[in-house]
GROMACS .gro file of C-alpha atoms in nm:
model
  231
    1MET     CA    1  -1.748  -1.387  -1.787
    2ASN     CA    2  -1.726  -1.515  -2.143
    3GLU     CA    3  -1.417  -1.627  -2.333
    4ALA     CA    4  -1.399  -1.309  -2.543
    5GLN     CA    5  -1.390  -1.091  -2.232
    6LEU     CA    6  -1.121  -1.305  -2.072
    7ARG     CA    7  -0.907  -1.293  -2.385
    8GLU     CA    8  -0.949  -0.916  -2.409
    9CYS     CA    9  -0.839  -0.880  -2.048
   10ALA     CA   10  -0.544  -1.112  -2.103
   11GLU     CA   11  -0.435  -0.889  -2.390
   12VAL     CA   12  -0.454  -0.586  -2.162
   13VAL     CA   13  -0.252  -0.768  -1.895
   14GLY     CA   14  -0.003  -0.906  -2.145
   15HIS     CA   15  -0.021  -1.276  -2.060
   16ASP     CA   16  -0.188  -1.559  -2.251
   17PHE     CA   17  -0.322  -1.786  -1.979
   18VAL     CA   18  -0.312  -2.162  -1.991
   19ASP     CA   19  -0.567  -2.186  -1.709
   20TRP     CA   20  -0.828  -1.920  -1.782
   21SER     CA   21  -1.010  -1.990  -1.456
   22LEU     CA   22  -0.720  -1.826  -1.272
   23LEU     CA   23  -0.777  -1.499  -1.455
   24GLU     CA   24  -1.151  -1.517  -1.396
   25SER     CA   25  -1.093  -1.570  -1.024
   26ALA     CA   26  -0.846  -1.281  -1.014
   27LEU     CA   27  -1.116  -1.053  -1.150
   28THR     CA   28  -1.386  -1.163  -0.904
   29HIS     CA   29  -1.445  -0.922  -0.615
   30SER     CA   30  -1.586  -1.047  -0.285
   31SER     CA   31  -1.905  -0.847  -0.342
   32PHE     CA   32  -1.973  -1.065  -0.647
   33THR     CA   33  -1.920  -1.387  -0.454
   34ALA     CA   34  -2.156  -1.262  -0.183
   35GLU     CA   35  -2.429  -1.271  -0.447
   36ASN     CA   36  -2.292  -1.581  -0.621
   37PRO     CA   37  -2.179  -1.822  -0.345
   38ASP     CA   38  -2.052  -2.083  -0.589
   39GLU     CA   39  -1.786  -1.844  -0.718
   40ALA     CA   40  -1.446  -1.790  -0.554
   41SER     CA   41  -1.330  -1.435  -0.481
   42ASN     CA   42  -0.987  -1.300  -0.570
   43GLU     CA   43  -0.875  -1.263  -0.207
   44ARG     CA   44  -0.645  -1.566  -0.200
   45LEU     CA   45  -0.484  -1.465  -0.531
   46GLU     CA   46  -0.452  -1.110  -0.398
   47TYR     CA   47  -0.260  -1.246  -0.099
   48LEU     CA   48  -0.027  -1.440  -0.327
   49GLY     CA   49   0.021  -1.151  -0.570
   50ASP     CA   50   0.109  -0.915  -0.287
   51ALA     CA   51   0.386  -1.152  -0.180
   52VAL     CA   52   0.513  -1.191  -0.537
   53LEU     CA   53   0.519  -0.815  -0.595
   54GLY     CA   54   0.696  -0.758  -0.265
   55LEU     CA   55   0.973  -0.999  -0.359
   56VAL     CA   56   1.001  -0.873  -0.717
   57LEU     CA   57   1.030  -0.509  -0.613
   58ALA     CA   58   1.263  -0.586  -0.323
   59ASP     CA   59   1.495  -0.770  -0.562
   60GLU     CA   60   1.470  -0.496  -0.827
   61MET     CA   61   1.552  -0.216  -0.584
   62TYR     CA   62   1.836  -0.421  -0.433
   63ARG     CA   63   1.994  -0.467  -0.776
   64ARG     CA   64   1.935  -0.109  -0.893
   65HIS     CA   65   2.076   0.057  -0.583
   66PRO     CA   66   2.372  -0.140  -0.444
   67ASP     CA   67   2.477   0.146  -0.214
   68PHE     CA   68   2.139   0.196  -0.043
   69ASP     CA   69   2.080   0.065   0.308
   70GLU     CA   70   1.787  -0.158   0.398
   71GLY     CA   71   1.577   0.132   0.526
   72LEU     CA   72   1.588   0.323   0.199
   73LEU     CA   73   1.539   0.006  -0.005
   74THR     CA   74   1.227  -0.066   0.202
   75ASP     CA   75   1.096   0.287   0.137
   76LEU     CA   76   1.156   0.250  -0.235
   77ARG     CA   77   0.974  -0.084  -0.245
   78LYS     CA   78   0.681   0.058  -0.048
   79SER     CA   79   0.662   0.355  -0.285
   80VAL     CA   80   0.562   0.108  -0.559
   81VAL     CA   81   0.388  -0.175  -0.374
   82ASN     CA   82   0.104   0.017  -0.211
   83GLU     CA   83  -0.267   0.054  -0.270
   84THR     CA   84  -0.255   0.396  -0.436
   85THR     CA   85   0.025   0.313  -0.678
   86LEU     CA   86  -0.108  -0.028  -0.776
   87GLY     CA   87  -0.458   0.112  -0.812
   88ASN     CA   88  -0.334   0.382  -1.044
   89ALA     CA   89  -0.141   0.127  -1.249
   90ALA     CA   90  -0.455  -0.088  -1.283
   91ARG     CA   91  -0.658   0.219  -1.378
   92ARG     CA   92  -0.405   0.310  -1.647
   93MET     CA   93  -0.430  -0.043  -1.789
   94GLY     CA   94  -0.809  -0.027  -1.799
   95LEU     CA   95  -0.839  -0.329  -1.570
   96GLY     CA   96  -1.144  -0.198  -1.390
   97ARG     CA   97  -1.394  -0.273  -1.664
   98PHE     CA   98  -1.319  -0.645  -1.637
   99ILE     CA   99  -1.369  -0.680  -1.260
  100ARG     CA  100  -1.679  -0.873  -1.155
  101LEU     CA  101  -1.866  -0.685  -0.882
  102GLY     CA  102  -2.185  -0.727  -0.688
  103ARG     CA  103  -2.476  -0.507  -0.790
  104GLY     CA  104  -2.436  -0.269  -0.497
  105GLU     CA  105  -2.062  -0.225  -0.543
  106GLU     CA  106  -2.106  -0.176  -0.916
  107ALA     CA  107  -2.369   0.093  -0.857
  108ALA     CA  108  -2.131   0.263  -0.613
  109GLY     CA  109  -1.864   0.299  -0.882
  110GLY     CA  110  -1.653   0.007  -0.769
  111HIS     CA  111  -1.494  -0.038  -1.111
  112ASP     CA  112  -1.290   0.277  -1.042
  113LYS     CA  113  -1.224   0.239  -0.669
  114THR     CA  114  -0.854   0.244  -0.602
  115SER     CA  115  -0.872  -0.030  -0.338
  116ILE     CA  116  -1.063  -0.267  -0.568
  117LEU     CA  117  -0.830  -0.193  -0.859
  118ALA     CA  118  -0.518  -0.248  -0.648
  119ASN     CA  119  -0.650  -0.576  -0.513
  120ALA     CA  120  -0.733  -0.696  -0.864
  121PHE     CA  121  -0.386  -0.599  -0.985
  122GLU     CA  122  -0.227  -0.807  -0.708
  123ALA     CA  123  -0.464  -1.094  -0.778
  124VAL     CA  124  -0.376  -1.093  -1.148
  125ILE     CA  125  -0.005  -1.112  -1.062
  126GLY     CA  126  -0.084  -1.403  -0.830
  127ALA     CA  127  -0.276  -1.572  -1.109
  128VAL     CA  128   0.013  -1.529  -1.354
  129HIS     CA  129   0.251  -1.672  -1.093
  130LEU     CA  130   0.038  -1.986  -1.064
  131ASP     CA  131  -0.022  -2.009  -1.439
  132ALA     CA  132   0.331  -1.959  -1.566
  133GLY     CA  133   0.575  -1.942  -1.276
  134THR     CA  134   0.772  -1.686  -1.081
  135GLU     CA  135   0.996  -1.566  -1.364
  136ILE     CA  136   0.708  -1.479  -1.597
  137ALA     CA  137   0.527  -1.307  -1.310
  138ARG     CA  138   0.846  -1.111  -1.234
  139ARG     CA  139   0.888  -0.992  -1.593
  140LEU     CA  140   0.523  -0.896  -1.620
  141SER     CA  141   0.529  -0.707  -1.289
  142LEU     CA  142   0.833  -0.506  -1.391
  143ARG     CA  143   0.679  -0.423  -1.728
  144LEU     CA  144   0.342  -0.319  -1.590
  145LEU     CA  145   0.503  -0.109  -1.316
  146ARG     CA  146   0.782   0.037  -1.530
  147ASP     CA  147   0.664   0.397  -1.485
  148GLU     CA  148   0.610   0.358  -1.110
  149ILE     CA  149   0.955   0.204  -1.062
  150ALA     CA  150   1.114   0.485  -1.264
  151ALA     CA  151   0.933   0.740  -1.046
  152ALA     CA  152   1.079   0.600  -0.724
  153VAL     CA  153   1.313   0.882  -0.622
  154PRO     CA  154   1.660   0.768  -0.513
  155GLY     CA  155   1.782   0.934  -0.196
  156LEU     CA  156   1.437   1.027  -0.060
  157ARG     CA  157   1.370   0.830   0.256
  158THR     CA  158   1.005   0.920   0.306
  159LEU     CA  159   0.813   0.876  -0.016
  160ASP     CA  160   0.453   0.832   0.097
  161PRO     CA  161   0.199   1.096  -0.017
  162LYS     CA  162   0.114   1.212   0.337
  163THR     CA  163   0.476   1.299   0.403
  164GLN     CA  164   0.512   1.467   0.065
  165LEU     CA  165   0.197   1.671   0.129
  166GLN     CA  166   0.325   1.778   0.470
  167GLU     CA  167   0.649   1.901   0.312
  168LEU     CA  168   0.464   2.074   0.026
  169THR     CA  169   0.224   2.262   0.255
  170GLN     CA  170   0.518   2.379   0.462
  171ASP     CA  171   0.699   2.501   0.150
  172LEU     CA  172   0.385   2.693   0.047
  173ASP     CA  173   0.330   2.835   0.400
  174LEU     CA  174  -0.014   2.672   0.420
  175GLY     CA  175   0.025   2.507   0.759
  176SER     CA  176  -0.023   2.139   0.832
  177PRO     CA  177  -0.292   1.935   0.653
  178SER     CA  178  -0.569   1.772   0.857
  179TYR     CA  179  -0.765   1.457   0.776
  180ASP     CA  180  -1.128   1.366   0.829
  181VAL     CA  181  -1.198   0.992   0.794
  182THR     CA  182  -1.530   0.807   0.795
  183ASP     CA  183  -1.612   0.445   0.722
  184GLU     CA  184  -1.900   0.227   0.613
  185GLY     CA  185  -1.969  -0.143   0.574
  186PRO     CA  186  -1.938  -0.448   0.801
  187ASP     CA  187  -1.633  -0.489   1.024
  188HIS     CA  188  -1.478  -0.755   0.801
  189GLU     CA  189  -1.504  -0.542   0.485
  190LYS     CA  190  -1.506  -0.174   0.577
  191THR     CA  191  -1.445   0.099   0.323
  192PHE     CA  192  -1.281   0.416   0.454
  193PHE     CA  193  -1.335   0.763   0.309
  194ALA     CA  194  -1.088   1.042   0.377
  195GLU     CA  195  -1.082   1.416   0.311
  196VAL     CA  196  -0.770   1.624   0.359
  197VAL     CA  197  -0.806   1.991   0.446
  198VAL     CA  198  -0.533   2.243   0.371
  199ALA     CA  199  -0.570   2.607   0.479
  200GLY     CA  200  -0.941   2.562   0.542
  201ARG     CA  201  -1.023   2.395   0.209
  202VAL     CA  202  -1.077   2.032   0.113
  203ARG     CA  203  -0.795   1.963  -0.129
  204GLY     CA  204  -0.824   1.589  -0.179
  205ARG     CA  205  -1.046   1.287  -0.119
  206GLY     CA  206  -0.963   0.918  -0.110
  207THR     CA  207  -1.105   0.575  -0.038
  208GLY     CA  208  -0.939   0.257   0.081
  209ARG     CA  209  -0.979  -0.065   0.274
  210THR     CA  210  -0.783   0.089   0.561
  211LYS     CA  211  -0.781   0.434   0.716
  212LYS     CA  212  -0.417   0.478   0.617
  213ALA     CA  213  -0.481   0.388   0.252
  214ALA     CA  214  -0.771   0.635   0.228
  215GLU     CA  215  -0.559   0.912   0.379
  216GLN     CA  216  -0.271   0.837   0.144
  217GLU     CA  217  -0.497   0.856  -0.161
  218ALA     CA  218  -0.650   1.182  -0.037
  219ALA     CA  219  -0.301   1.323   0.016
  220ALA     CA  220  -0.195   1.221  -0.336
  221HIS     CA  221  -0.495   1.405  -0.484
  222ALA     CA  222  -0.422   1.709  -0.266
  223ILE     CA  223  -0.065   1.720  -0.395
  224GLU     CA  224  -0.192   1.724  -0.754
  225SER     CA  225  -0.440   2.001  -0.669
  226LEU     CA  226  -0.187   2.219  -0.491
  227ARG     CA  227   0.077   2.180  -0.759
  228ALA     CA  228  -0.176   2.268  -1.029
  229THR     CA  229  -0.285   2.587  -0.850
  230SER     CA  230   0.068   2.697  -0.759
  231GLU     CA  231   0.208   2.671  -1.113
   0.00000   0.00000   0.00000
């Protein structure tokens, strides 16, 4: 990745790095390192960024909602810090075009896979944390996730897409949704593919690094489909 590409990505992210190697590592998927063994993948930075985001959102929800109990605060945090939401935020930013992928993953459309986008988002936050400290990472996280934080609905205990879809199909008298999940890849790096069926029709599809994440993404797409057809 050349300097111009890194600087363009930094502009998209909104942070001028001191150590540009951190950003490059944050954008390096494991499929790329499998083909380039001398490169480090973004998995360690992803781990760190996940922890940073968890703390930032826990603190933000705690301050915003002083009357909420720990259960609801946890639900609100999870409604933002999850694969689907972070993937969508990264997609909105245009982060995908900067991610370094292996040839096979690139051919499979990896630049727009929600799981890869979400992991890169977390890795970038981890990189900013190391580059500039916790406070800068906190401010950046809150800015990049402003819309997602605003969409967290106070008073709703179950915010995940599968639960929302279940409630929506009941409201529309369509019965309960069912999920069909398959997977591919080695045990240490499986990709799961989910389809959700409502009233005999496939209404949404999703992918993820876990079965749950794939089902949640499929449910989110099904919600969009059902709301569009019922308007």
